[in-house]
PDB file of N, CA, C and O in Angstrom:
ATOM      1  N   ASN A   6     117.618 104.644 131.578  1.00 59.00           N
ATOM      2  CA  ASN A   6     119.062 104.614 131.692  1.00 59.00           C
ATOM      3  C   ASN A   6     119.752 104.781 130.342  1.00 59.00           C
ATOM      4  O   ASN A   6     120.957 104.810 130.280  1.00 59.00           O
ATOM      5  N   GLY A   7     118.990 104.819 129.263  1.00 61.00           N
ATOM      6  CA  GLY A   7     119.560 105.027 127.937  1.00 61.00           C
ATOM      7  C   GLY A   7     120.026 103.775 127.236  1.00 61.00           C
ATOM      8  O   GLY A   7     120.492 103.838 126.101  1.00 61.00           O
ATOM      9  N   ASN A   8     119.937 102.614 127.884  1.00 65.00           N
ATOM     10  CA  ASN A   8     120.347 101.367 127.243  1.00 65.00           C
ATOM     11  C   ASN A   8     119.351 100.962 126.173  1.00 65.00           C
ATOM     12  O   ASN A   8     118.142 101.133 126.330  1.00 65.00           O
ATOM     13  N   LEU A   9     119.844 100.408 125.076  1.00 60.00           N
ATOM     14  CA  LEU A   9     118.994  99.919 124.000  1.00 60.00           C
ATOM     15  C   LEU A   9     118.745  98.433 124.157  1.00 60.00           C
ATOM     16  O   LEU A   9     119.611  97.688 124.598  1.00 60.00           O
ATOM     17  N   SER A  10     117.550  98.002 123.786  1.00 62.00           N
ATOM     18  CA  SER A  10     117.246  96.575 123.787  1.00 62.00           C
ATOM     19  C   SER A  10     116.382  96.277 122.575  1.00 62.00           C
ATOM     20  O   SER A  10     115.788  97.179 121.986  1.00 62.00           O
ATOM     21  N   THR A  11     116.330  95.011 122.204  1.00 61.00           N
ATOM     22  CA  THR A  11     115.514  94.641 121.056  1.00 61.00           C
ATOM     23  C   THR A  11     114.049  94.739 121.426  1.00 61.00           C
ATOM     24  O   THR A  11     113.644  94.418 122.538  1.00 61.00           O
ATOM     25  N   GLY A  12     113.238  95.216 120.477  1.00 56.00           N
ATOM     26  CA  GLY A  12     111.816  95.388 120.724  1.00 56.00           C
ATOM     27  C   GLY A  12     110.977  94.313 120.097  1.00 56.00           C
ATOM     28  O   GLY A  12     109.769  94.405 120.055  1.00 56.00           O
ATOM     29  N   GLY A  13     111.580  93.281 119.556  1.00 58.00           N
ATOM     30  CA  GLY A  13     110.828  92.196 118.953  1.00 58.00           C
ATOM     31  C   GLY A  13     111.554  91.635 117.761  1.00 58.00           C
ATOM     32  O   GLY A  13     112.507  92.197 117.250  1.00 58.00           O
ATOM     33  N   ASN A  14     111.077  90.490 117.316  1.00 58.00           N
ATOM     34  CA  ASN A  14     111.669  89.805 116.186  1.00 58.00           C
ATOM     35  C   ASN A  14     110.782  90.024 114.972  1.00 58.00           C
ATOM     36  O   ASN A  14     109.590  89.755 115.010  1.00 58.00           O
ATOM     37  N   PHE A  15     111.365  90.493 113.883  1.00 60.00           N
ATOM     38  CA  PHE A  15     110.603  90.732 112.664  1.00 60.00           C
ATOM     39  C   PHE A  15     110.518  89.495 111.782  1.00 60.00           C
ATOM     40  O   PHE A  15     109.909  89.542 110.720  1.00 60.00           O
ATOM     41  N   GLY A  16     111.151  88.396 112.173  1.00 62.00           N
ATOM     42  CA  GLY A  16     111.118  87.175 111.358  1.00 62.00           C
ATOM     43  C   GLY A  16     111.807  87.412 110.031  1.00 62.00           C
ATOM     44  O   GLY A  16     112.919  87.914 109.986  1.00 62.00           O
ATOM     45  N   THR A  17     111.139  87.085 108.934  1.00 64.00           N
ATOM     46  CA  THR A  17     111.737  87.272 107.619  1.00 64.00           C
ATOM     47  C   THR A  17     111.523  88.681 107.088  1.00 64.00           C
ATOM     48  O   THR A  17     111.991  89.032 106.026  1.00 64.00           O
ATOM     49  N   PHE A  18     110.804  89.497 107.821  1.00 68.00           N
ATOM     50  CA  PHE A  18     110.554  90.885 107.445  1.00 68.00           C
ATOM     51  C   PHE A  18     111.800  91.703 107.767  1.00 68.00           C
ATOM     52  O   PHE A  18     112.261  91.716 108.904  1.00 68.00           O
ATOM     53  N   THR A  19     112.360  92.380 106.768  1.00 73.00           N
ATOM     54  CA  THR A  19     113.580  93.154 106.952  1.00 73.00           C
ATOM     55  C   THR A  19     113.301  94.630 106.743  1.00 73.00           C
ATOM     56  O   THR A  19     113.262  95.110 105.618  1.00 73.00           O
ATOM     57  N   PRO A  20     113.080  95.379 107.810  1.00 77.00           N
ATOM     58  CA  PRO A  20     112.777  96.807 107.678  1.00 77.00           C
ATOM     59  C   PRO A  20     113.927  97.584 107.057  1.00 77.00           C
ATOM     60  O   PRO A  20     115.086  97.339 107.363  1.00 77.00           O
ATOM     61  N   GLN A  21     113.574  98.528 106.180  1.00 79.00           N
ATOM     62  CA  GLN A  21     114.580  99.397 105.586  1.00 79.00           C
ATOM     63  C   GLN A  21     114.403 100.843 106.020  1.00 79.00           C
ATOM     64  O   GLN A  21     115.327 101.621 105.944  1.00 79.00           O
ATOM     65  N   TRP A  22     113.211 101.192 106.433  1.00 85.00           N
ATOM     66  CA  TRP A  22     112.927 102.556 106.861  1.00 85.00           C
ATOM     67  C   TRP A  22     111.911 102.484 107.984  1.00 85.00           C
ATOM     68  O   TRP A  22     110.989 101.670 107.933  1.00 85.00           O
ATOM     69  N   VAL A  23     112.054 103.329 108.983  1.00 88.00           N
ATOM     70  CA  VAL A  23     111.142 103.324 110.120  1.00 88.00           C
ATOM     71  C   VAL A  23     110.746 104.760 110.445  1.00 88.00           C
ATOM     72  O   VAL A  23     111.583 105.656 110.424  1.00 88.00           O
ATOM     73  N   THR A  24     109.460 104.974 110.731  1.00 91.00           N
ATOM     74  CA  THR A  24     109.001 106.274 111.197  1.00 91.00           C
ATOM     75  C   THR A  24     107.888 106.057 112.216  1.00 91.00           C
ATOM     76  O   THR A  24     107.190 105.043 112.165  1.00 91.00           O
ATOM     77  N   ILE A  25     107.755 106.978 113.147  1.00 93.00           N
ATOM     78  CA  ILE A  25     106.747 106.865 114.203  1.00 93.00           C
ATOM     79  C   ILE A  25     105.696 107.945 114.010  1.00 93.00           C
ATOM     80  O   ILE A  25     106.028 109.109 113.746  1.00 93.00           O
ATOM     81  N   HIS A  26     104.441 107.567 114.146  1.00 95.00           N
ATOM     82  CA  HIS A  26     103.333 108.510 114.021  1.00 95.00           C
ATOM     83  C   HIS A  26     103.483 109.577 115.105  1.00 95.00           C
ATOM     84  O   HIS A  26     103.927 109.286 116.217  1.00 95.00           O
ATOM     85  N   PRO A  27     103.101 110.829 114.793  1.00 96.00           N
ATOM     86  CA  PRO A  27     103.239 111.908 115.784  1.00 96.00           C
ATOM     87  C   PRO A  27     102.536 111.645 117.118  1.00 96.00           C
ATOM     88  O   PRO A  27     102.957 112.167 118.148  1.00 96.00           O
ATOM     89  N   ASN A  28     101.482 110.811 117.130  1.00 95.00           N
ATOM     90  CA  ASN A  28     100.806 110.530 118.403  1.00 95.00           C
ATOM     91  C   ASN A  28     101.584 109.522 119.260  1.00 95.00           C
ATOM     92  O   ASN A  28     101.217 109.268 120.404  1.00 95.00           O
ATOM     93  N   GLY A  29     102.652 108.941 118.694  1.00 94.00           N
ATOM     94  CA  GLY A  29     103.490 108.009 119.434  1.00 94.00           C
ATOM     95  C   GLY A  29     102.930 106.613 119.590  1.00 94.00           C
ATOM     96  O   GLY A  29     103.553 105.758 120.215  1.00 94.00           O
ATOM     97  N   ASN A  30     101.772 106.332 119.006  1.00 95.00           N
ATOM     98  CA  ASN A  30     101.133 105.024 119.171  1.00 95.00           C
ATOM     99  C   ASN A  30     101.501 103.995 118.114  1.00 95.00           C
ATOM    100  O   ASN A  30     101.285 102.805 118.310  1.00 95.00           O
ATOM    101  N   TYR A  31     102.027 104.441 116.972  1.00 94.00           N
ATOM    102  CA  TYR A  31     102.278 103.528 115.859  1.00 94.00           C
ATOM    103  C   TYR A  31     103.660 103.726 115.272  1.00 94.00           C
ATOM    104  O   TYR A  31     104.155 104.847 115.159  1.00 94.00           O
ATOM    105  N   LEU A  32     104.258 102.619 114.869  1.00 92.00           N
ATOM    106  CA  LEU A  32     105.515 102.621 114.157  1.00 92.00           C
ATOM    107  C   LEU A  32     105.243 102.044 112.774  1.00 92.00           C
ATOM    108  O   LEU A  32     104.623 100.991 112.653  1.00 92.00           O
ATOM    109  N   TYR A  33     105.668 102.751 111.741  1.00 90.00           N
ATOM    110  CA  TYR A  33     105.517 102.288 110.362  1.00 90.00           C
ATOM    111  C   TYR A  33     106.886 101.920 109.834  1.00 90.00           C
ATOM    112  O   TYR A  33     107.876 102.602 110.112  1.00 90.00           O
ATOM    113  N   THR A  34     106.955 100.855 109.067  1.00 88.00           N
ATOM    114  CA  THR A  34     108.220 100.431 108.493  1.00 88.00           C
ATOM    115  C   THR A  34     107.991  99.914 107.079  1.00 88.00           C
ATOM    116  O   THR A  34     106.894  99.465 106.743  1.00 88.00           O
ATOM    117  N   SER A  35     109.014 100.022 106.266  1.00 85.00           N
ATOM    118  CA  SER A  35     108.896  99.566 104.883  1.00 85.00           C
ATOM    119  C   SER A  35     110.000  98.584 104.552  1.00 85.00           C
ATOM    120  O   SER A  35     111.085  98.615 105.132  1.00 85.00           O
ATOM    121  N   THR A  36     109.683  97.714 103.609  1.00 78.00           N
ATOM    122  CA  THR A  36     110.670  96.843 102.989  1.00 78.00           C
ATOM    123  C   THR A  36     110.645  97.193 101.508  1.00 78.00           C
ATOM    124  O   THR A  36     110.011  98.157 101.108  1.00 78.00           O
ATOM    125  N   THR A  37     111.296  96.380 100.720  1.00 74.00           N
ATOM    126  CA  THR A  37     111.270  96.657  99.291  1.00 74.00           C
ATOM    127  C   THR A  37     109.904  96.388  98.678  1.00 74.00           C
ATOM    128  O   THR A  37     109.630  96.831  97.579  1.00 74.00           O
ATOM    129  N   ASN A  38     109.016  95.684  99.385  1.00 78.00           N
ATOM    130  CA  ASN A  38     107.732  95.377  98.752  1.00 78.00           C
ATOM    131  C   ASN A  38     106.497  95.571  99.621  1.00 78.00           C
ATOM    132  O   ASN A  38     105.414  95.185  99.217  1.00 78.00           O
ATOM    133  N   GLU A  39     106.629  96.159 100.802  1.00 82.00           N
ATOM    134  CA  GLU A  39     105.429  96.384 101.605  1.00 82.00           C
ATOM    135  C   GLU A  39     105.673  97.395 102.716  1.00 82.00           C
ATOM    136  O   GLU A  39     106.799  97.708 103.060  1.00 82.00           O
ATOM    137  N   ILE A  40     104.561  97.883 103.258  1.00 86.00           N
ATOM    138  CA  ILE A  40     104.585  98.759 104.422  1.00 86.00           C
ATOM    139  C   ILE A  40     103.813  98.067 105.533  1.00 86.00           C
ATOM    140  O   ILE A  40     102.755  97.487 105.283  1.00 86.00           O
ATOM    141  N   LYS A  41     104.357  98.097 106.743  1.00 87.00           N
ATOM    142  CA  LYS A  41     103.674  97.509 107.901  1.00 87.00           C
ATOM    143  C   LYS A  41     103.508  98.566 108.977  1.00 87.00           C
ATOM    144  O   LYS A  41     104.352  99.453 109.122  1.00 87.00           O
ATOM    145  N   ARG A  42     102.425  98.429 109.754  1.00 90.00           N
ATOM    146  CA  ARG A  42     102.199  99.293 110.906  1.00 90.00           C
ATOM    147  C   ARG A  42     102.170  98.418 112.156  1.00 90.00           C
ATOM    148  O   ARG A  42     101.481  97.409 112.211  1.00 90.00           O
ATOM    149  N   PHE A  43     102.916  98.822 113.166  1.00 90.00           N
ATOM    150  CA  PHE A  43     102.933  98.148 114.457  1.00 90.00           C
ATOM    151  C   PHE A  43     102.377  99.092 115.504  1.00 90.00           C
ATOM    152  O   PHE A  43     102.559 100.306 115.424  1.00 90.00           O
ATOM    153  N   THR A  44     101.722  98.546 116.503  1.00 92.00           N
ATOM    154  CA  THR A  44     101.284  99.326 117.658  1.00 92.00           C
ATOM    155  C   THR A  44     102.426  99.337 118.665  1.00 92.00           C
ATOM    156  O   THR A  44     103.039  98.300 118.926  1.00 92.00           O
ATOM    157  N   ILE A  45     102.706 100.505 119.229  1.00 91.00           N
ATOM    158  CA  ILE A  45     103.761 100.634 120.232  1.00 91.00           C
ATOM    159  C   ILE A  45     103.127 100.566 121.613  1.00 91.00           C
ATOM    160  O   ILE A  45     102.241 101.358 121.941  1.00 91.00           O
ATOM    161  N   ASP A  46     103.570  99.620 122.428  1.00 90.00           N
ATOM    162  CA  ASP A  46     103.088  99.512 123.803  1.00 90.00           C
ATOM    163  C   ASP A  46     103.679 100.675 124.601  1.00 90.00           C
ATOM    164  O   ASP A  46     104.904 100.789 124.730  1.00 90.00           O
ATOM    165  N   SER A  47     102.831 101.529 125.134  1.00 89.00           N
ATOM    166  CA  SER A  47     103.308 102.735 125.816  1.00 89.00           C
ATOM    167  C   SER A  47     104.003 102.455 127.148  1.00 89.00           C
ATOM    168  O   SER A  47     104.712 103.317 127.662  1.00 89.00           O
ATOM    169  N   THR A  48     103.823 101.260 127.707  1.00 89.00           N
ATOM    170  CA  THR A  48     104.466 100.973 128.986  1.00 89.00           C
ATOM    171  C   THR A  48     105.874 100.393 128.832  1.00 89.00           C
ATOM    172  O   THR A  48     106.736 100.659 129.664  1.00 89.00           O
ATOM    173  N   ASN A  49     106.096  99.605 127.766  1.00 87.00           N
ATOM    174  CA  ASN A  49     107.411  98.982 127.626  1.00 87.00           C
ATOM    175  C   ASN A  49     108.061  99.192 126.260  1.00 87.00           C
ATOM    176  O   ASN A  49     109.187  98.759 126.045  1.00 87.00           O
ATOM    177  N   GLY A  50     107.345  99.819 125.315  1.00 85.00           N
ATOM    178  CA  GLY A  50     107.918 100.101 124.004  1.00 85.00           C
ATOM    179  C   GLY A  50     107.894  98.950 123.026  1.00 85.00           C
ATOM    180  O   GLY A  50     108.350  99.090 121.893  1.00 85.00           O
ATOM    181  N   ASN A  51     107.375  97.797 123.442  1.00 85.00           N
ATOM    182  CA  ASN A  51     107.323  96.647 122.535  1.00 85.00           C
ATOM    183  C   ASN A  51     106.376  96.907 121.379  1.00 85.00           C
ATOM    184  O   ASN A  51     105.399  97.646 121.498  1.00 85.00           O
ATOM    185  N   LEU A  52     106.661  96.271 120.247  1.00 85.00           N
ATOM    186  CA  LEU A  52     105.836  96.394 119.050  1.00 85.00           C
ATOM    187  C   LEU A  52     104.925  95.180 118.928  1.00 85.00           C
ATOM    188  O   LEU A  52     105.376  94.046 119.101  1.00 85.00           O
ATOM    189  N   THR A  53     103.658  95.425 118.643  1.00 85.00           N
ATOM    190  CA  THR A  53     102.698  94.326 118.502  1.00 85.00           C
ATOM    191  C   THR A  53     101.778  94.593 117.324  1.00 85.00           C
ATOM    192  O   THR A  53     101.712  95.711 116.805  1.00 85.00           O
ATOM    193  N   GLY A  54     101.041  93.579 116.923  1.00 79.00           N
ATOM    194  CA  GLY A  54      99.947  93.702 115.979  1.00 79.00           C
ATOM    195  C   GLY A  54     100.297  94.261 114.624  1.00 79.00           C
ATOM    196  O   GLY A  54      99.743  95.266 114.200  1.00 79.00           O
ATOM    197  N   ALA A  55     101.212  93.616 113.916  1.00 80.00           N
ATOM    198  CA  ALA A  55     101.584  94.090 112.586  1.00 80.00           C
ATOM    199  C   ALA A  55     100.383  94.084 111.651  1.00 80.00           C
ATOM    200  O   ALA A  55      99.649  93.113 111.562  1.00 80.00           O
ATOM    201  N   VAL A  56     100.180  95.207 110.965  1.00 82.00           N
ATOM    202  CA  VAL A  56      99.132  95.340 109.955  1.00 82.00           C
ATOM    203  C   VAL A  56      99.828  95.615 108.633  1.00 82.00           C
ATOM    204  O   VAL A  56     100.646  96.530 108.532  1.00 82.00           O
ATOM    205  N   ASN A  57      99.531  94.801 107.614  1.00 81.00           N
ATOM    206  CA  ASN A  57     100.142  94.996 106.301  1.00 81.00           C
ATOM    207  C   ASN A  57      99.360  96.001 105.482  1.00 81.00           C
ATOM    208  O   ASN A  57      98.136  95.984 105.461  1.00 81.00           O
ATOM    209  N   TYR A  58     100.112  96.873 104.832  1.00 76.00           N
ATOM    210  CA  TYR A  58      99.515  97.825 103.907  1.00 76.00           C
ATOM    211  C   TYR A  58      99.984  97.479 102.511  1.00 76.00           C
ATOM    212  O   TYR A  58     100.561  96.430 102.295  1.00 76.00           O
ATOM    213  N   ASP A  59      99.790  98.361 101.603  1.00 69.00           N
ATOM    214  CA  ASP A  59     100.096  98.149 100.191  1.00 69.00           C
ATOM    215  C   ASP A  59     101.357  97.315 100.001  1.00 69.00           C
ATOM    216  O   ASP A  59     102.367  97.548 100.639  1.00 69.00           O
ATOM    217  N   SER A  60     101.286  96.320  99.116  1.00 65.00           N
ATOM    218  CA  SER A  60     102.451  95.496  98.844  1.00 65.00           C
ATOM    219  C   SER A  60     102.695  95.430  97.344  1.00 65.00           C
ATOM    220  O   SER A  60     101.842  95.780  96.545  1.00 65.00           O
ATOM    221  N   GLY A  61     103.866  94.957  96.987  1.00 64.00           N
ATOM    222  CA  GLY A  61     104.213  94.800  95.593  1.00 64.00           C
ATOM    223  C   GLY A  61     104.935  95.993  94.995  1.00 64.00           C
ATOM    224  O   GLY A  61     105.256  96.000  93.817  1.00 64.00           O
ATOM    225  N   ASN A  62     105.200  97.015  95.780  1.00 70.00           N
ATOM    226  CA  ASN A  62     105.925  98.180  95.300  1.00 70.00           C
ATOM    227  C   ASN A  62     107.285  98.247  95.976  1.00 70.00           C
ATOM    228  O   ASN A  62     107.506  97.635  97.006  1.00 70.00           O
ATOM    229  N   LEU A  63     108.193  98.980  95.388  1.00 74.00           N
ATOM    230  CA  LEU A  63     109.537  99.109  95.938  1.00 74.00           C
ATOM    231  C   LEU A  63     109.612 100.355  96.825  1.00 74.00           C
ATOM    232  O   LEU A  63     110.099 101.398  96.424  1.00 74.00           O
ATOM    233  N   TYR A  64     109.119 100.223  98.047  1.00 75.00           N
ATOM    234  CA  TYR A  64     109.072 101.350  98.977  1.00 75.00           C
ATOM    235  C   TYR A  64     110.429 101.604  99.595  1.00 75.00           C
ATOM    236  O   TYR A  64     111.189 100.701  99.863  1.00 75.00           O
ATOM    237  N   ARG A  65     110.678 102.860  99.866  1.00 77.00           N
ATOM    238  CA  ARG A  65     111.893 103.259 100.569  1.00 77.00           C
ATOM    239  C   ARG A  65     111.517 104.139 101.754  1.00 77.00           C
ATOM    240  O   ARG A  65     111.005 103.668 102.729  1.00 77.00           O
ATOM    241  N   GLU A  66     111.731 105.440 101.634  1.00 84.00           N
ATOM    242  CA  GLU A  66     111.505 106.349 102.748  1.00 84.00           C
ATOM    243  C   GLU A  66     110.016 106.525 103.054  1.00 84.00           C
ATOM    244  O   GLU A  66     109.179 106.509 102.169  1.00 84.00           O
ATOM    245  N   LEU A  67     109.730 106.711 104.342  1.00 87.00           N
ATOM    246  CA  LEU A  67     108.380 106.972 104.822  1.00 87.00           C
ATOM    247  C   LEU A  67     108.400 108.259 105.643  1.00 87.00           C
ATOM    248  O   LEU A  67     109.297 108.458 106.449  1.00 87.00           O
ATOM    249  N   VAL A  68     107.389 109.097 105.438  1.00 90.00           N
ATOM    250  CA  VAL A  68     107.296 110.343 106.189  1.00 90.00           C
ATOM    251  C   VAL A  68     105.837 110.561 106.571  1.00 90.00           C
ATOM    252  O   VAL A  68     104.944 110.363 105.752  1.00 90.00           O
ATOM    253  N   ILE A  69     105.605 110.969 107.806  1.00 93.00           N
ATOM    254  CA  ILE A  69     104.259 111.309 108.268  1.00 93.00           C
ATOM    255  C   ILE A  69     104.253 112.799 108.587  1.00 93.00           C
ATOM    256  O   ILE A  69     105.136 113.305 109.283  1.00 93.00           O
ATOM    257  N   HIS A  70     103.258 113.494 108.052  1.00 94.00           N
ATOM    258  CA  HIS A  70     103.117 114.928 108.317  1.00 94.00           C
ATOM    259  C   HIS A  70     102.980 115.128 109.830  1.00 94.00           C
ATOM    260  O   HIS A  70     102.374 114.302 110.516  1.00 94.00           O
ATOM    261  N   PRO A  71     103.520 116.208 110.373  1.00 95.00           N
ATOM    262  CA  PRO A  71     103.443 116.441 111.824  1.00 95.00           C
ATOM    263  C   PRO A  71     102.030 116.429 112.408  1.00 95.00           C
ATOM    264  O   PRO A  71     101.854 116.081 113.577  1.00 95.00           O
ATOM    265  N   ASN A  72     101.001 116.761 111.602  1.00 95.00           N
ATOM    266  CA  ASN A  72      99.632 116.712 112.137  1.00 95.00           C
ATOM    267  C   ASN A  72      99.064 115.288 112.128  1.00 95.00           C
ATOM    268  O   ASN A  72      97.974 115.057 112.620  1.00 95.00           O
ATOM    269  N   GLY A  73      99.809 114.321 111.559  1.00 94.00           N
ATOM    270  CA  GLY A  73      99.399 112.920 111.559  1.00 94.00           C
ATOM    271  C   GLY A  73      98.359 112.559 110.526  1.00 94.00           C
ATOM    272  O   GLY A  73      97.956 111.402 110.438  1.00 94.00           O
ATOM    273  N   LYS A  74      97.928 113.502 109.706  1.00 94.00           N
ATOM    274  CA  LYS A  74      96.853 113.238 108.746  1.00 94.00           C
ATOM    275  C   LYS A  74      97.352 112.783 107.378  1.00 94.00           C
ATOM    276  O   LYS A  74      96.573 112.277 106.584  1.00 94.00           O
ATOM    277  N   PHE A  75      98.643 112.968 107.100  1.00 93.00           N
ATOM    278  CA  PHE A  75      99.167 112.635 105.781  1.00 93.00           C
ATOM    279  C   PHE A  75     100.385 111.735 105.910  1.00 93.00           C
ATOM    280  O   PHE A  75     101.243 111.947 106.767  1.00 93.00           O
ATOM    281  N   PHE A  76     100.444 110.740 105.033  1.00 88.00           N
ATOM    282  CA  PHE A  76     101.499 109.733 105.039  1.00 88.00           C
ATOM    283  C   PHE A  76     102.096 109.681 103.642  1.00 88.00           C
ATOM    284  O   PHE A  76     101.359 109.580 102.664  1.00 88.00           O
ATOM    285  N   TYR A  77     103.402 109.762 103.541  1.00 88.00           N
ATOM    286  CA  TYR A  77     104.064 109.746 102.246  1.00 88.00           C
ATOM    287  C   TYR A  77     105.072 108.604 102.194  1.00 88.00           C
ATOM    288  O   TYR A  77     105.771 108.347 103.169  1.00 88.00           O
ATOM    289  N   ALA A  78     105.128 107.938 101.040  1.00 85.00           N
ATOM    290  CA  ALA A  78     106.086 106.859 100.835  1.00 85.00           C
ATOM    291  C   ALA A  78     106.711 107.025  99.457  1.00 85.00           C
ATOM    292  O   ALA A  78     106.004 107.248  98.471  1.00 85.00           O
ATOM    293  N   SER A  79     108.030 106.932  99.383  1.00 83.00           N
ATOM    294  CA  SER A  79     108.688 107.022  98.082  1.00 83.00           C
ATOM    295  C   SER A  79     108.843 105.623  97.507  1.00 83.00           C
ATOM    296  O   SER A  79     109.078 104.655  98.221  1.00 83.00           O
ATOM    297  N   LEU A  80     108.666 105.543  96.202  1.00 78.00           N
ATOM    298  CA  LEU A  80     108.816 104.287  95.471  1.00 78.00           C
ATOM    299  C   LEU A  80     110.035 104.408  94.578  1.00 78.00           C
ATOM    300  O   LEU A  80     110.060 105.215  93.641  1.00 78.00           O
ATOM    301  N   SER A  81     111.063 103.618  94.865  1.00 73.00           N
ATOM    302  CA  SER A  81     112.328 103.779  94.175  1.00 73.00           C
ATOM    303  C   SER A  81     112.276 103.317  92.720  1.00 73.00           C
ATOM    304  O   SER A  81     112.951 103.897  91.872  1.00 73.00           O
ATOM    305  N   ALA A  82     111.493 102.320  92.405  1.00 69.00           N
ATOM    306  CA  ALA A  82     111.474 101.788  91.035  1.00 69.00           C
ATOM    307  C   ALA A  82     110.790 102.722  90.050  1.00 69.00           C
ATOM    308  O   ALA A  82     111.114 102.724  88.868  1.00 69.00           O
ATOM    309  N   THR A  83     109.842 103.517  90.536  1.00 72.00           N
ATOM    310  CA  THR A  83     109.055 104.373  89.639  1.00 72.00           C
ATOM    311  C   THR A  83     109.292 105.858  89.879  1.00 72.00           C
ATOM    312  O   THR A  83     108.661 106.689  89.227  1.00 72.00           O
ATOM    313  N   ASN A  84     110.166 106.195  90.816  1.00 68.00           N
ATOM    314  CA  ASN A  84     110.454 107.594  91.141  1.00 68.00           C
ATOM    315  C   ASN A  84     109.182 108.360  91.483  1.00 68.00           C
ATOM    316  O   ASN A  84     108.984 109.492  91.060  1.00 68.00           O
ATOM    317  N   GLN A  85     108.302 107.746  92.270  1.00 70.00           N
ATOM    318  CA  GLN A  85     107.050 108.359  92.673  1.00 70.00           C
ATOM    319  C   GLN A  85     106.991 108.539  94.184  1.00 70.00           C
ATOM    320  O   GLN A  85     107.720 107.886  94.925  1.00 70.00           O
ATOM    321  N   VAL A  86     106.085 109.413  94.596  1.00 77.00           N
ATOM    322  CA  VAL A  86     105.757 109.560  96.016  1.00 77.00           C
ATOM    323  C   VAL A  86     104.264 109.315  96.114  1.00 77.00           C
ATOM    324  O   VAL A  86     103.477 109.883  95.362  1.00 77.00           O
ATOM    325  N   ARG A  87     103.858 108.478  97.029  1.00 70.00           N
ATOM    326  CA  ARG A  87     102.441 108.196  97.237  1.00 70.00           C
ATOM    327  C   ARG A  87     102.020 108.697  98.585  1.00 70.00           C
ATOM    328  O   ARG A  87     102.739 108.766  99.510  1.00 70.00           O
TER     329      ARG A  87
END
């Protein structure tokens, strides 16, 4: 029906950027100091199973190559892309 609803509570985690893997199974999000990956439930869209990735960097934008094999993250403090 197009209505939006909350997909979960992030607690003290405050996402600044969100991107979804091309296979539709994972949502990646960044804060100023970490990247997390959530599994997307294909039946209801809920996010589960947060996995923490690299922390301690000032991450901003996240991009996944359309083939799903490459992941890029910009670091605002160092003007780098990883």
